[in-house]
mmCIF file of N, CA and C in Angstrom:
data_model
loop_
_atom_site.group_PDB
_atom_site.id
_atom_site.type_symbol
_atom_site.label_atom_id
_atom_site.label_comp_id
_atom_site.label_asym_id
_atom_site.label_seq_id
_atom_site.Cartn_x
_atom_site.Cartn_y
_atom_site.Cartn_z
ATOM 1 N N MET A 1 0.854 -1.186 0.000
ATOM 2 C CA MET A 1 0.000 0.000 0.000
ATOM 3 C C MET A 1 0.894 1.242 0.000
ATOM 4 N N GLN A 2 0.484 2.220 -0.780
ATOM 5 C CA GLN A 2 1.250 3.454 -0.861
ATOM 6 C C GLN A 2 1.039 4.291 0.387
ATOM 7 N N SER A 3 2.013 5.159 0.640
ATOM 8 C CA SER A 3 1.911 6.023 1.811
ATOM 9 C C SER A 3 0.921 7.153 1.562
ATOM 10 N N LEU A 4 0.649 7.882 2.601
ATOM 11 C CA LEU A 4 -0.285 8.998 2.507
ATOM 12 C C LEU A 4 0.283 10.100 1.615
ATOM 13 N N ARG A 5 -0.614 10.752 0.920
ATOM 14 C CA ARG A 5 -0.246 11.892 0.080
ATOM 15 C C ARG A 5 -0.931 13.120 0.659
ATOM 16 N N LYS A 6 -0.137 14.123 0.979
ATOM 17 C CA LYS A 6 -0.659 15.322 1.620
ATOM 18 C C LYS A 6 -0.910 16.400 0.571
ATOM 19 N N ARG A 7 -2.062 17.049 0.680
ATOM 20 C CA ARG A 7 -2.405 18.168 -0.199
ATOM 21 C C ARG A 7 -2.847 19.342 0.652
ATOM 22 N N SER A 8 -2.478 20.522 0.190
ATOM 23 C CA SER A 8 -2.912 21.755 0.845
ATOM 24 C C SER A 8 -4.013 22.373 0.009
ATOM 25 N N LEU A 9 -5.081 22.768 0.666
ATOM 26 C CA LEU A 9 -6.231 23.380 0.004
ATOM 27 C C LEU A 9 -6.647 24.625 0.768
ATOM 28 N N GLN A 10 -7.272 25.557 0.074
ATOM 29 C CA GLN A 10 -7.845 26.708 0.745
ATOM 30 C C GLN A 10 -9.334 26.478 0.884
ATOM 31 N N LEU A 11 -9.801 26.434 2.126
ATOM 32 C CA LEU A 11 -11.218 26.195 2.426
ATOM 33 C C LEU A 11 -11.749 27.349 3.255
ATOM 34 N N ALA A 12 -12.761 28.001 2.749
ATOM 35 C CA ALA A 12 -13.419 29.095 3.474
ATOM 36 C C ALA A 12 -12.411 30.133 3.968
ATOM 37 N N GLY A 13 -11.460 30.472 3.121
ATOM 38 C CA GLY A 13 -10.510 31.531 3.453
ATOM 39 C C GLY A 13 -9.311 31.119 4.275
ATOM 40 N N HIS A 14 -9.179 29.852 4.620
ATOM 41 C CA HIS A 14 -7.991 29.425 5.354
ATOM 42 C C HIS A 14 -7.374 28.193 4.696
ATOM 43 N N ARG A 15 -6.061 28.070 4.811
ATOM 44 C CA ARG A 15 -5.351 26.938 4.234
ATOM 45 C C ARG A 15 -5.404 25.763 5.207
ATOM 46 N N THR A 16 -5.571 24.588 4.647
ATOM 47 C CA THR A 16 -5.559 23.374 5.446
ATOM 48 C C THR A 16 -4.877 22.282 4.646
ATOM 49 N N SER A 17 -4.325 21.327 5.323
ATOM 50 C CA SER A 17 -3.693 20.189 4.661
ATOM 51 C C SER A 17 -4.445 18.922 5.032
ATOM 52 N N ILE A 18 -4.585 18.057 4.055
ATOM 53 C CA ILE A 18 -5.256 16.773 4.268
ATOM 54 C C ILE A 18 -4.333 15.688 3.739
ATOM 55 N N ALA A 19 -4.138 14.652 4.517
ATOM 56 C CA ALA A 19 -3.318 13.517 4.107
ATOM 57 C C ALA A 19 -4.224 12.306 3.881
ATOM 58 N N LEU A 20 -4.223 11.813 2.652
ATOM 59 C CA LEU A 20 -5.024 10.649 2.275
ATOM 60 C C LEU A 20 -4.189 9.725 1.402
ATOM 61 N N GLU A 21 -4.626 8.490 1.314
ATOM 62 C CA GLU A 21 -3.998 7.552 0.410
ATOM 63 C C GLU A 21 -4.273 7.995 -1.027
ATOM 64 N N PRO A 22 -3.344 7.755 -1.957
ATOM 65 C CA PRO A 22 -3.542 8.177 -3.361
ATOM 66 C C PRO A 22 -4.832 7.647 -3.974
ATOM 67 N N GLU A 23 -5.265 6.465 -3.571
ATOM 68 C CA GLU A 23 -6.504 5.898 -4.101
ATOM 69 C C GLU A 23 -7.710 6.759 -3.745
ATOM 70 N N PHE A 24 -7.729 7.311 -2.538
ATOM 71 C CA PHE A 24 -8.831 8.187 -2.142
ATOM 72 C C PHE A 24 -8.775 9.505 -2.898
ATOM 73 N N TRP A 25 -7.564 10.065 -3.090
ATOM 74 C CA TRP A 25 -7.451 11.285 -3.881
ATOM 75 C C TRP A 25 -7.981 11.055 -5.292
ATOM 76 N N ALA A 26 -7.686 9.903 -5.877
ATOM 77 C CA ALA A 26 -8.156 9.607 -7.231
ATOM 78 C C ALA A 26 -9.680 9.610 -7.299
ATOM 79 N N VAL A 27 -10.326 9.002 -6.317
ATOM 80 C CA VAL A 27 -11.796 8.971 -6.301
ATOM 81 C C VAL A 27 -12.353 10.376 -6.076
ATOM 82 N N LEU A 28 -11.759 11.137 -5.178
ATOM 83 C CA LEU A 28 -12.233 12.502 -4.937
ATOM 84 C C LEU A 28 -12.089 13.361 -6.189
ATOM 85 N N GLU A 29 -11.005 13.182 -6.931
ATOM 86 C CA GLU A 29 -10.825 13.918 -8.180
ATOM 87 C C GLU A 29 -11.899 13.524 -9.199
ATOM 88 N N GLU A 30 -12.235 12.235 -9.272
ATOM 89 C CA GLU A 30 -13.316 11.780 -10.158
ATOM 90 C C GLU A 30 -14.653 12.391 -9.742
ATOM 91 N N MET A 31 -14.908 12.426 -8.429
ATOM 92 C CA MET A 31 -16.141 13.022 -7.916
ATOM 93 C C MET A 31 -16.247 14.483 -8.335
ATOM 94 N N ALA A 32 -15.168 15.224 -8.118
ATOM 95 C CA ALA A 32 -15.165 16.648 -8.449
ATOM 96 C C ALA A 32 -15.411 16.844 -9.940
ATOM 97 N N LYS A 33 -14.727 16.065 -10.756
ATOM 98 C CA LYS A 33 -14.887 16.180 -12.213
ATOM 99 C C LYS A 33 -16.323 15.871 -12.623
ATOM 100 N N ALA A 34 -16.896 14.813 -12.066
ATOM 101 C CA ALA A 34 -18.267 14.427 -12.396
ATOM 102 C C ALA A 34 -19.269 15.509 -12.014
ATOM 103 N N ARG A 35 -18.957 16.269 -10.979
ATOM 104 C CA ARG A 35 -19.849 17.335 -10.516
ATOM 105 C C ARG A 35 -19.528 18.682 -11.138
ATOM 106 N N GLY A 36 -18.486 18.726 -11.962
ATOM 107 C CA GLY A 36 -18.089 19.990 -12.571
ATOM 108 C C GLY A 36 -17.548 20.981 -11.568
ATOM 109 N N ALA A 37 -16.892 20.462 -10.537
ATOM 110 C CA ALA A 37 -16.381 21.299 -9.458
ATOM 111 C C ALA A 37 -14.881 21.088 -9.302
ATOM 112 N N SER A 38 -14.244 22.014 -8.636
ATOM 113 C CA SER A 38 -12.834 21.839 -8.303
ATOM 114 C C SER A 38 -12.720 20.891 -7.105
ATOM 115 N N LEU A 39 -11.544 20.356 -6.915
ATOM 116 C CA LEU A 39 -11.309 19.501 -5.752
ATOM 117 C C LEU A 39 -11.542 20.289 -4.465
ATOM 118 N N ALA A 40 -11.088 21.536 -4.440
ATOM 119 C CA ALA A 40 -11.281 22.374 -3.248
ATOM 120 C C ALA A 40 -12.764 22.588 -2.961
ATOM 121 N N ALA A 41 -13.564 22.806 -4.003
ATOM 122 C CA ALA A 41 -15.012 23.000 -3.807
ATOM 123 C C ALA A 41 -15.659 21.735 -3.259
ATOM 124 N N LEU A 42 -15.224 20.588 -3.768
ATOM 125 C CA LEU A 42 -15.756 19.318 -3.270
ATOM 126 C C LEU A 42 -15.400 19.122 -1.798
ATOM 127 N N VAL A 43 -14.153 19.356 -1.454
ATOM 128 C CA VAL A 43 -13.716 19.170 -0.060
ATOM 129 C C VAL A 43 -14.420 20.178 0.847
ATOM 130 N N LEU A 44 -14.664 21.386 0.350
ATOM 131 C CA LEU A 44 -15.399 22.376 1.139
ATOM 132 C C LEU A 44 -16.803 21.875 1.452
ATOM 133 N N ARG A 45 -17.454 21.249 0.477
ATOM 134 C CA ARG A 45 -18.797 20.693 0.707
ATOM 135 C C ARG A 45 -18.741 19.545 1.730
ATOM 136 N N ILE A 46 -17.751 18.670 1.581
ATOM 137 C CA ILE A 46 -17.576 17.575 2.542
ATOM 138 C C ILE A 46 -17.341 18.143 3.932
ATOM 139 N N ASP A 47 -16.528 19.178 4.016
ATOM 140 C CA ASP A 47 -16.227 19.831 5.294
ATOM 141 C C ASP A 47 -17.500 20.370 5.937
ATOM 142 N N ALA A 48 -18.350 20.985 5.135
ATOM 143 C CA ALA A 48 -19.590 21.581 5.664
ATOM 144 C C ALA A 48 -20.565 20.536 6.185
ATOM 145 N N GLU A 49 -20.478 19.314 5.645
ATOM 146 C CA GLU A 49 -21.441 18.263 6.000
ATOM 147 C C GLU A 49 -20.884 17.217 6.966
ATOM 148 N N ARG A 50 -19.663 17.367 7.416
ATOM 149 C CA ARG A 50 -19.000 16.283 8.159
ATOM 150 C C ARG A 50 -19.353 16.177 9.634
ATOM 151 N N GLY A 51 -19.942 17.177 10.205
ATOM 152 C CA GLY A 51 -20.262 17.127 11.633
ATOM 153 C C GLY A 51 -18.997 17.083 12.469
ATOM 154 N N GLU A 52 -18.939 16.148 13.408
ATOM 155 C CA GLU A 52 -17.791 16.032 14.313
ATOM 156 C C GLU A 52 -16.666 15.151 13.760
ATOM 157 N N ARG A 53 -16.901 14.527 12.635
ATOM 158 C CA ARG A 53 -15.913 13.615 12.041
ATOM 159 C C ARG A 53 -14.706 14.406 11.542
ATOM 160 N N PRO A 54 -13.492 13.917 11.741
ATOM 161 C CA PRO A 54 -12.309 14.588 11.189
ATOM 162 C C PRO A 54 -12.428 14.704 9.661
ATOM 163 N N LEU A 55 -11.877 15.766 9.100
ATOM 164 C CA LEU A 55 -12.024 16.027 7.670
ATOM 165 C C LEU A 55 -11.454 14.893 6.819
ATOM 166 N N ALA A 56 -10.294 14.380 7.159
ATOM 167 C CA ALA A 56 -9.716 13.283 6.366
ATOM 168 C C ALA A 56 -10.641 12.068 6.377
ATOM 169 N N SER A 57 -11.209 11.752 7.512
ATOM 170 C CA SER A 57 -12.145 10.630 7.607
ATOM 171 C C SER A 57 -13.392 10.893 6.779
ATOM 172 N N ALA A 58 -13.907 12.112 6.842
ATOM 173 C CA ALA A 58 -15.092 12.463 6.066
ATOM 174 C C ALA A 58 -14.817 12.354 4.566
ATOM 175 N N CYS A 59 -13.623 12.722 4.147
ATOM 176 C CA CYS A 59 -13.252 12.590 2.733
ATOM 177 C C CYS A 59 -13.203 11.123 2.323
ATOM 178 N N ARG A 60 -12.652 10.280 3.178
ATOM 179 C CA ARG A 60 -12.613 8.841 2.869
ATOM 180 C C ARG A 60 -14.021 8.255 2.761
ATOM 181 N N VAL A 61 -14.882 8.607 3.707
ATOM 182 C CA VAL A 61 -16.262 8.097 3.700
ATOM 183 C C VAL A 61 -17.000 8.581 2.457
ATOM 184 N N ALA A 62 -16.831 9.844 2.098
ATOM 185 C CA ALA A 62 -17.480 10.379 0.892
ATOM 186 C C ALA A 62 -16.983 9.657 -0.355
ATOM 187 N N ALA A 63 -15.690 9.398 -0.421
ATOM 188 C CA ALA A 63 -15.124 8.688 -1.573
ATOM 189 C C ALA A 63 -15.665 7.265 -1.653
ATOM 190 N N LEU A 64 -15.739 6.586 -0.529
ATOM 191 C CA LEU A 64 -16.273 5.224 -0.518
ATOM 192 C C LEU A 64 -17.743 5.204 -0.924
ATOM 193 N N ALA A 65 -18.508 6.150 -0.418
ATOM 194 C CA ALA A 65 -19.935 6.211 -0.761
ATOM 195 C C ALA A 65 -20.114 6.478 -2.250
ATOM 196 N N TRP A 66 -19.337 7.397 -2.797
ATOM 197 C CA TRP A 66 -19.461 7.717 -4.215
ATOM 198 C C TRP A 66 -19.014 6.541 -5.079
ATOM 199 N N ALA A 67 -17.935 5.892 -4.697
ATOM 200 C CA ALA A 67 -17.465 4.727 -5.452
ATOM 201 C C ALA A 67 -18.512 3.619 -5.422
ATOM 202 N N GLY A 68 -19.174 3.426 -4.288
ATOM 203 C CA GLY A 68 -20.228 2.421 -4.172
ATOM 204 C C GLY A 68 -21.421 2.756 -5.056
ATOM 205 N N LEU A 69 -21.810 4.029 -5.100
ATOM 206 C CA LEU A 69 -22.915 4.444 -5.967
ATOM 207 C C LEU A 69 -22.546 4.273 -7.420
ATOM 208 N N SER A 70 -21.324 4.617 -7.774
ATOM 209 C CA SER A 70 -20.867 4.473 -9.170
ATOM 210 C C SER A 70 -20.881 3.019 -9.584
ATOM 211 N N ARG A 71 -20.467 2.161 -8.701
ATOM 212 C CA ARG A 71 -20.418 0.723 -8.995
ATOM 213 C C ARG A 71 -21.822 0.176 -9.216
ATOM 214 N N ARG A 72 -22.786 0.642 -8.423
ATOM 215 C CA ARG A 72 -24.164 0.156 -8.565
ATOM 216 C C ARG A 72 -24.803 0.619 -9.867
ATOM 217 N N ARG A 73 -24.368 1.773 -10.378
ATOM 218 C CA ARG A 73 -24.910 2.296 -11.628
ATOM 219 C C ARG A 73 -24.389 1.527 -12.841
ATOM 220 N N ASP A 74 -23.236 0.890 -12.706
ATOM 221 C CA ASP A 74 -22.617 0.168 -13.839
ATOM 222 C C ASP A 74 -23.271 -1.143 -14.142
#
């Protein structure tokens, strides 16, 4: 398994870094593209909906949910 890949994004006027496995970044990039949004816009939406869950965890859960929905559509 590959190590974590860290990315810095600007969310709601502040910079933040998120470390995820490359596989999760790939799914998040697909999600953003499918929605016609930037990766930062997608992560901002995930951030707004995550509740008490850490942002990296919320990104992983969102990626898994989207991958599961995509698989069911195929």
